[in-house]
Each structure stands twice: as structure tokens, then as C-alpha cells.
Coordinates of C-alpha atoms and ligand atoms in Angstrom, one line a residue:
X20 CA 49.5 87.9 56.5
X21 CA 51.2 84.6 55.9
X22 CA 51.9 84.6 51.9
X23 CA 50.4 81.7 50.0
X24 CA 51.3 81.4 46.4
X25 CA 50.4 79.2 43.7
X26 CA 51.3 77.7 40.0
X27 CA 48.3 76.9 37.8
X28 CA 48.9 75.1 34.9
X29 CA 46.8 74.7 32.3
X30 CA 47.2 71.1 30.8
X31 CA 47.1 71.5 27.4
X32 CA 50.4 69.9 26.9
X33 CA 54.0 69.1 29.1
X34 CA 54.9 71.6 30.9
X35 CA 57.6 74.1 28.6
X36 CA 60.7 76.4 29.3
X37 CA 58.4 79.1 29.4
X38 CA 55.6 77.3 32.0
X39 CA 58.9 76.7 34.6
X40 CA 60.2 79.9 34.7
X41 CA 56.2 80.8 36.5
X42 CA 57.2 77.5 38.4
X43 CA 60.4 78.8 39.6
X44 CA 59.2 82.7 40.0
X45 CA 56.2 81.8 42.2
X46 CA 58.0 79.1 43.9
X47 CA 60.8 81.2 45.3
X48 CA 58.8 84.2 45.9
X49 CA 56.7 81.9 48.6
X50 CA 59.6 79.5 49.9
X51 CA 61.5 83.0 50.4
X52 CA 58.9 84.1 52.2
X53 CA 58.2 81.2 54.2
X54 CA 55.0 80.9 52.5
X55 CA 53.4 77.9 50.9
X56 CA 53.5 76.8 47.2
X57 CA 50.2 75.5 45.9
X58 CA 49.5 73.5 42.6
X59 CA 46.5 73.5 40.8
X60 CA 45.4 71.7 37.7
X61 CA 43.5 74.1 35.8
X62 CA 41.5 71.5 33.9
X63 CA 38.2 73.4 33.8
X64 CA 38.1 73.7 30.0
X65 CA 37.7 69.7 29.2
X66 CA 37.8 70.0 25.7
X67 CA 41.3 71.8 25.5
X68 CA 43.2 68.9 28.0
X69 CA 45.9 66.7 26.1
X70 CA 46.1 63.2 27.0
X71 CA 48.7 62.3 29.6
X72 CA 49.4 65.9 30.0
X73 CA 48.7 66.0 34.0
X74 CA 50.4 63.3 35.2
X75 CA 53.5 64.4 32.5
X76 CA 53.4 68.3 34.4
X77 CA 52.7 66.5 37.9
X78 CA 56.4 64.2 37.1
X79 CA 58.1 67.0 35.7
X80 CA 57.3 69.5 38.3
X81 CA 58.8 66.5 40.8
X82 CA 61.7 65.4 38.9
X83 CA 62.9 69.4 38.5
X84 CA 62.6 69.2 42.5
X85 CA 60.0 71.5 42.9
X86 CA 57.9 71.0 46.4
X87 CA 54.6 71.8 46.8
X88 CA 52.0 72.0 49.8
X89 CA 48.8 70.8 50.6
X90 CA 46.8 68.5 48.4
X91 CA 46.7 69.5 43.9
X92 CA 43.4 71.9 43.7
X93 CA 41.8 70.4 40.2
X94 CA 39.5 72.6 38.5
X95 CA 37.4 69.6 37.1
X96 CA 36.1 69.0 40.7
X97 CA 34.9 72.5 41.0
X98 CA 32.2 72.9 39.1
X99 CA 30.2 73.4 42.4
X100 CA 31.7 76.0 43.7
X101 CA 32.1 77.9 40.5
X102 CA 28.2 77.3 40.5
X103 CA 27.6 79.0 43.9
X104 CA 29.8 81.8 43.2
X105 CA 28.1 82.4 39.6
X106 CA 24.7 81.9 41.8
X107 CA 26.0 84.6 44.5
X108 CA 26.3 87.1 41.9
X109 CA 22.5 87.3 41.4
X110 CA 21.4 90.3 39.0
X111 CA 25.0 91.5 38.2
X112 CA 25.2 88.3 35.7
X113 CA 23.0 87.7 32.8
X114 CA 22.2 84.7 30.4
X115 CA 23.3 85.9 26.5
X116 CA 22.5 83.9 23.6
X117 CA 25.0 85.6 21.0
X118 CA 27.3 83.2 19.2
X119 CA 30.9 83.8 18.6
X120 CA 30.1 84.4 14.6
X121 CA 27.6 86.7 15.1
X122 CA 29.9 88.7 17.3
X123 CA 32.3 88.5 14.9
X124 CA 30.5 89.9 12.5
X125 CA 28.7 92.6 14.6
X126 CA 31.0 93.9 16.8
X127 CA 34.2 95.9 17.3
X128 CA 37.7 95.0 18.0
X129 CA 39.8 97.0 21.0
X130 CA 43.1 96.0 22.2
X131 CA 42.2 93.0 24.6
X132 CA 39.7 91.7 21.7
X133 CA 36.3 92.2 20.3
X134 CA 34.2 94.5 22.6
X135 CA 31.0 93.2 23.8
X136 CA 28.4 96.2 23.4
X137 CA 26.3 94.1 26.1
X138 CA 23.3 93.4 23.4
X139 CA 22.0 90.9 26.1
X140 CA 22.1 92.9 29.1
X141 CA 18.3 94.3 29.2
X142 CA 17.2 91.8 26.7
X143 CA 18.0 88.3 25.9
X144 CA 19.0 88.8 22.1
X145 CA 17.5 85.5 21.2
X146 CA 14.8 83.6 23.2
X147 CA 14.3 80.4 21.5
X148 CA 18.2 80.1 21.1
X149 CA 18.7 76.1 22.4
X150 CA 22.0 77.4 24.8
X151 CA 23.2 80.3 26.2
X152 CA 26.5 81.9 28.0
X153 CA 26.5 84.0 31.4
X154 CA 28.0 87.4 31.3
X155 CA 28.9 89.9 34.1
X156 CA 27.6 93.3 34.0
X157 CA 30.3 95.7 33.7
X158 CA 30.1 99.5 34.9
X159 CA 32.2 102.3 34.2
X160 CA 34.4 102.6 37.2
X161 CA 37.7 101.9 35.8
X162 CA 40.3 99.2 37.1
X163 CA 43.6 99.8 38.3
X164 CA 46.1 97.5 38.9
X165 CA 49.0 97.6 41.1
X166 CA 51.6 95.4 40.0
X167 CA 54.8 94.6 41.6
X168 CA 57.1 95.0 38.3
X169 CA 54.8 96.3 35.2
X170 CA 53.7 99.7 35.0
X171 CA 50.4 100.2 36.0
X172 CA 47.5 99.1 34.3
X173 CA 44.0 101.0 34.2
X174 CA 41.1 99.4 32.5
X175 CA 37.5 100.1 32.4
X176 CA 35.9 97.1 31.3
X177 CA 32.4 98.2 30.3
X178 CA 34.0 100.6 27.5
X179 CA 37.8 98.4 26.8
X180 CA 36.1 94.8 27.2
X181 CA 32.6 95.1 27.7
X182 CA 30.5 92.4 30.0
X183 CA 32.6 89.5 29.6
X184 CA 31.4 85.4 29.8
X185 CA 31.9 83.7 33.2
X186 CA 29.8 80.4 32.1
X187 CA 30.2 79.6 28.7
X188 CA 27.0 77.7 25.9
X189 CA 29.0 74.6 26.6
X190 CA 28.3 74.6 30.2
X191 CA 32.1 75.4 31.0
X192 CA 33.3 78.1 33.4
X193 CA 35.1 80.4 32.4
X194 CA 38.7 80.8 33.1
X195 CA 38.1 84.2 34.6
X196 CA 35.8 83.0 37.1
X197 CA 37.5 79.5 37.5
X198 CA 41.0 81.4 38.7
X199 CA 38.8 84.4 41.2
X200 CA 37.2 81.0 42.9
X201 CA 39.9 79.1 43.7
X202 CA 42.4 81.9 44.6
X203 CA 39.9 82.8 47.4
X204 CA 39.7 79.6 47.9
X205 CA 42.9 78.6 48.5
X206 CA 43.7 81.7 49.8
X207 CA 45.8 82.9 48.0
X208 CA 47.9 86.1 48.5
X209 CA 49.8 86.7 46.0
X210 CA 49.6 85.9 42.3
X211 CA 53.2 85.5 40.3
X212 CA 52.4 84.6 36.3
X213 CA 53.6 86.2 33.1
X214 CA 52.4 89.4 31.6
X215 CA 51.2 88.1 29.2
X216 CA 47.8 87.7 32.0
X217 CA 48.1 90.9 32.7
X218 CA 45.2 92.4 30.3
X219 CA 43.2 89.5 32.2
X220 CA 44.0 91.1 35.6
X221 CA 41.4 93.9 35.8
X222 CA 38.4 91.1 35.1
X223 CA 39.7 89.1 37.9
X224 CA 40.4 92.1 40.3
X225 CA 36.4 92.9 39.4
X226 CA 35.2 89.5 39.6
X227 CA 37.0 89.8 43.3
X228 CA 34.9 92.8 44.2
X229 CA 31.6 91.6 42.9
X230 CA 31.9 88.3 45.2
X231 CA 33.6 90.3 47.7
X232 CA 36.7 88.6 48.0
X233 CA 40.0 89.5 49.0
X234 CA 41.8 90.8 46.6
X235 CA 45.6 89.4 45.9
X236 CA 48.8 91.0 45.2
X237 CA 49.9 91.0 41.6
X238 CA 53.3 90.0 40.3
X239 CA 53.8 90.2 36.3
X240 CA 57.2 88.6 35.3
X241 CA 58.0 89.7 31.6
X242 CA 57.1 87.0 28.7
X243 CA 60.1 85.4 27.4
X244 CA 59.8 86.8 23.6
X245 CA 62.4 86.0 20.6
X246 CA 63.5 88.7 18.9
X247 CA 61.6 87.7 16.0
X248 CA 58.7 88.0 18.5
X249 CA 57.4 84.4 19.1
X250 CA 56.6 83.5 22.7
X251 CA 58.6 80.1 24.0
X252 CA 57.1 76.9 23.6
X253 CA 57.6 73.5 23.5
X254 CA 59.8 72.1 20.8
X255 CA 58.4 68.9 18.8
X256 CA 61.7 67.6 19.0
X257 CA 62.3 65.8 23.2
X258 CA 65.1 65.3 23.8
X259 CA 66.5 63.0 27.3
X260 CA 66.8 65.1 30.1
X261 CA 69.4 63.9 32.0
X262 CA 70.2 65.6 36.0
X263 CA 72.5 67.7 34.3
X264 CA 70.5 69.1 31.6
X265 CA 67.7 69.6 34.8
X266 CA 70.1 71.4 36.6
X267 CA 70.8 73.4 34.2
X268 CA 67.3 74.3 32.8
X269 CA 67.0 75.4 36.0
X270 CA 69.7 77.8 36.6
X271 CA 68.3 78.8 32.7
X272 CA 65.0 80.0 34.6
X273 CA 67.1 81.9 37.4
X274 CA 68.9 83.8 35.1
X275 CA 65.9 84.3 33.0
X276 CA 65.0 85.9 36.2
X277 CA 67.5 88.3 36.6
X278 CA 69.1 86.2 39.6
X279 CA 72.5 85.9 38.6
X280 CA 72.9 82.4 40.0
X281 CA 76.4 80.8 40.3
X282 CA 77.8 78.5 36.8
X283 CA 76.4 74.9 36.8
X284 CA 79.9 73.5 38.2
X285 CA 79.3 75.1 41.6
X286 CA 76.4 72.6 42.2
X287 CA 76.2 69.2 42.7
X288 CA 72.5 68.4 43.0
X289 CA 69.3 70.0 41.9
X290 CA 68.9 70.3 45.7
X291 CA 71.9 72.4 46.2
X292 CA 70.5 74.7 43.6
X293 CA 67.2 75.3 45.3
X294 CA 68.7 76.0 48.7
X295 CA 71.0 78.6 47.0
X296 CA 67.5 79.5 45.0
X297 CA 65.3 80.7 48.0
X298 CA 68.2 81.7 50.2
X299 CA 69.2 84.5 47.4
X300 CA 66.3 85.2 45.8
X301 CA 65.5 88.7 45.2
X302 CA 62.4 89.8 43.0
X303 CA 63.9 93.0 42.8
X304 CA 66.0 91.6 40.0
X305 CA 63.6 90.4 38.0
X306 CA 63.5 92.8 34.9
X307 CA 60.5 93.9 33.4
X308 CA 61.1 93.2 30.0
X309 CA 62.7 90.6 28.3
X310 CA 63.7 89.4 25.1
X311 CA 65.5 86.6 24.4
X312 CA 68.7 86.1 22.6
X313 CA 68.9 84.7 19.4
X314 CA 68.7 81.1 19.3
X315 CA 67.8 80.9 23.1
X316 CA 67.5 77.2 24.2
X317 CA 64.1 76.3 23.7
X318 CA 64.0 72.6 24.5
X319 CA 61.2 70.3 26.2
X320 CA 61.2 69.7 29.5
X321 CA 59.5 66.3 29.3
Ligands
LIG407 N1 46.2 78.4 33.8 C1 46.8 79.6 33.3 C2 47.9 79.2 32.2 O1 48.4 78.1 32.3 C3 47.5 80.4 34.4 C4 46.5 81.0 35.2 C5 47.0 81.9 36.3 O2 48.2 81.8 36.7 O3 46.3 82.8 36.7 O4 48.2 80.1 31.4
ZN408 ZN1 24.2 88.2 23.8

């Protein structure tokens, strides 16, 4: 099958070190593979958007010379089909009317969070309650996933996660069900992100089966962690990024990468880095785990 891949950024702020090295990774796993490159704006959560922060990822993503195809997907036009795919699960989703501090207080913690005993499943804990979310049913089959670098990954969601939201109180769809959608939509093969979505994988891979989608092919790149275990982010500081400084933030996110890419000197445009890029890239490189030397270059990429 012809391999479509995608980035989806969530626009809570300007794209950071850590957001382009899932640029760069899914990029030249699809351009490698003569596949197509897809962006999508995952703006389904209104109330976490920053200002400006689109058309800021939308001009950085150009200026660092990244192409994509087709038209930008935008969760905020969506809502429709995320409707008709929560409507198409009929029975196997449920309304629930427990708030987050109630759950809080009632319920116990596992590794990927609280675990939702499913109070609402047979019976609506409270009636009169003025909103309520949408959960999936959950059974007890576990879910394995296959992924291209990480070990594998077996969850059962009833007991590890229990019947997780899909529509939230607010009226806003989950990401969960948001990211199932449009994959299928888009049709989308193969899914290159950091591990640390991996714990979300198995909810997608079920969501998939419920709606009987096709399920995609999972590639984990490791997390870029400091040794004093913080995940990259932006810096407050921005600093000007001049073409050399974009050159060689992006032969930062090759290394990162494990691709061993030639010094900065070698290359005289951003160009001439992305046609070395997808002519050598090989995701056998990329390692599995990574942490980050101490004071790694963390700046903005604004
Ligand atoms: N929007 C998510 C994020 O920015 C990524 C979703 C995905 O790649 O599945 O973290
Ligand atoms: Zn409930």
C-alpha cells in the first residue's frame, strides 16, 4: 500500500525542538518512501489554542523547508465527522455524568492515570446532572501493540484504563477519538510520534476496531529527556533564527535521530540537507531511548 504519513500538532504554542524532531521523523519516513506528508492542525480542544500559534507552526514548518501534501486537515472543522463516528458506535458508548473531582476523590490511580471503574456504564450515576461526557465501553480482551522501535506494549483497557471519554461535558471530542477519525480519514498508514503517546496507542488501536477502521502501523521515536528528566520545550527566551541556525537545528533533529548526518559545512542550503535527508534516511538508526546531554540546546524555533 502506498504509505501516507502525517504530523499533527497540537497548537498550544510555536512549534519546539522537540515538536520538529516528529516533523523531521515522519517526514523522512514518508518522502523515503515515496509516500505523502500530511499536516493537520489538531485544534479540537478550543480552549487549550494559543493565539497566533497556527499560523506561527504553519511559517515555521515552511521556513525549516518542510513540504507537505494535500490541503491542512483542521480538527475545528470536524466536529461532524467526529459526531457520526461517536453516533456509529451506538451501544458500545455511554453518556456519564461523573465530574473530574468526584473521580478524584473516588477512584484509583494505575500507571496511565486514574482508573475509571465504569460507574456509568449500566446506570447514569446522576440524572438530573445539567452535562454529561461519552465514554467507550471497554472489555477485557487485552491490546497489543506492535511497534516499529519500542518493545511491545500489551494493555487491557477495561482493568489498566477503564471506559475512557470520547466526547467530553464541554461538548469537545476527545483527542482519542479526534486522532482514530481523521487517520482513517486521511488514510493514514503509518503513525511516527514520540513515546511519550505510546500509553495512548492501545485506546486508539480499539477505537479503530470498534468503528472498524484500518488499523495503522506504529512508529514510537524515543522522547528527548534531560538527564535531570525534563522533556524539551520551548525556551521563553527567542532568539533570531537566521538560515544557519535553521540548518543546523535541523541537522540537530537528524542526529537526534540516530542519522549520522554530515557537519553543517558540507551544506549550503536547507535544501541540500533534505535531499541528503530522504536519500539516507534509515529508521533503523533511530535508537530507542534517548537522553539528552547536559545542557543540550534547547532553543525556540520561532
Ligand atoms: N497532537 C498531538 C501532539 O501534538 C499529536 C497527536 C499524534 O501524533 O497522534 O502531541
Ligand atoms: Zn460516570
Amino acid at each position: 500500500m502506498h504509505y501516507i504519513g502525517r504530523f499533527a500538532p497540537s497548537p498550544s504554542g510555536p512549534l519546539h525542538f522537540g515538536s520538529l524532531i516528529a516533523a523531521t521523523a515522519s517526514y523522512l519516513c514518508a518522502k523515503s518512501a515515496n509516500g505523502k506528508w500530511l499536516l493537520r492542525i489538531e485544534d479540537v480542544d478550543q480552549f487549550r489554542i494559543k493565539k497566533n500559534s497556527i499560523n506561527s507552526i504553519i511559517n515555521t514548518l515552511e521556513s525549516y523547508g518542510y513540504q507537505w501534501d494535500d490541503d491542512i486537515l483542521y480538527q475545528s472543522q470536524r466536529s461532524e465527522a467526529y459526531q457520526d463516528a461517536l453516533d456509529s458506535l451506538g451501544k458500545l458508548s455511554y453518556p456519564c455524568t461523573c465530574t473530574r473531582k468526584f473521580l478524584q476523590k473516588q477512584v484509583p490511580t494505575g500507571t496511565y492515570g486514574y482508573i475509571y471503574p465504569n460507574f456509568c456504564r449500566e446506570q447514569i450515576s446522576n440524572p438530573d446532572a445539567p452535562q454529561f461526557a461519552m465514554r467507550l465501553r471497554t472489555n477485557n480482551t487485552s491490546i497489543h501493540v506492535d511497534d516499529y522501535l519500542q518493545d511491545a506494549l500489551c494493555q487491557d483497557i477495561e482493568a489498566e484504563v477503564g471506559d475512557f471519554i470520547i466526547k467530553r461535558s464541554d461538548k469537545m471530542f476527545s483527542y482519542q477519538l479526534a486522532v482514530v477519525v481523521d487517520d482513517e480519514h486521511q488514510n493514514v498508514t503509518d503513525v511516527v510520534r514520540g513515546s511519550d503517546l505510546l500509553d495512548n496507542t492501545p485506546r486508539q488501536i480499539y477505537l479503530q476496531q470498534c468503528l472498524r477502521y484500518q488499523q495503522s502501523s506504529y512508529l514510537h521515536f524515543p522522547t528527548a529527556i534531560t538527564p535531570d528528566g525534563k522533556k524539551l520545550s520551548k525556551q521563553n527566551h527567542s532568539p533570531e533564527v537566521d538560515a544557519q541556525q535553521k540548518r543546523l537545528t535541523i541537522l540537530r533533529t537528524l542526529n537526534f535521530l540516530g542519522q549520522e548526518a554530515p557537519s553543517i559545512d558540507q551544506f549550503s542550503t536547507l535544501e541540500d540537507i533534505w535531499n541528503w535527508a530522504i536519500k539516507n534516511w534509515d529508521r533503523d538508526k533511530i535508537p530507542a531511548q534517548m537522553t539528552l546531554p547536559e545542557n543540550y540546546p534547547n532553543h525556540d524555533t520561532t
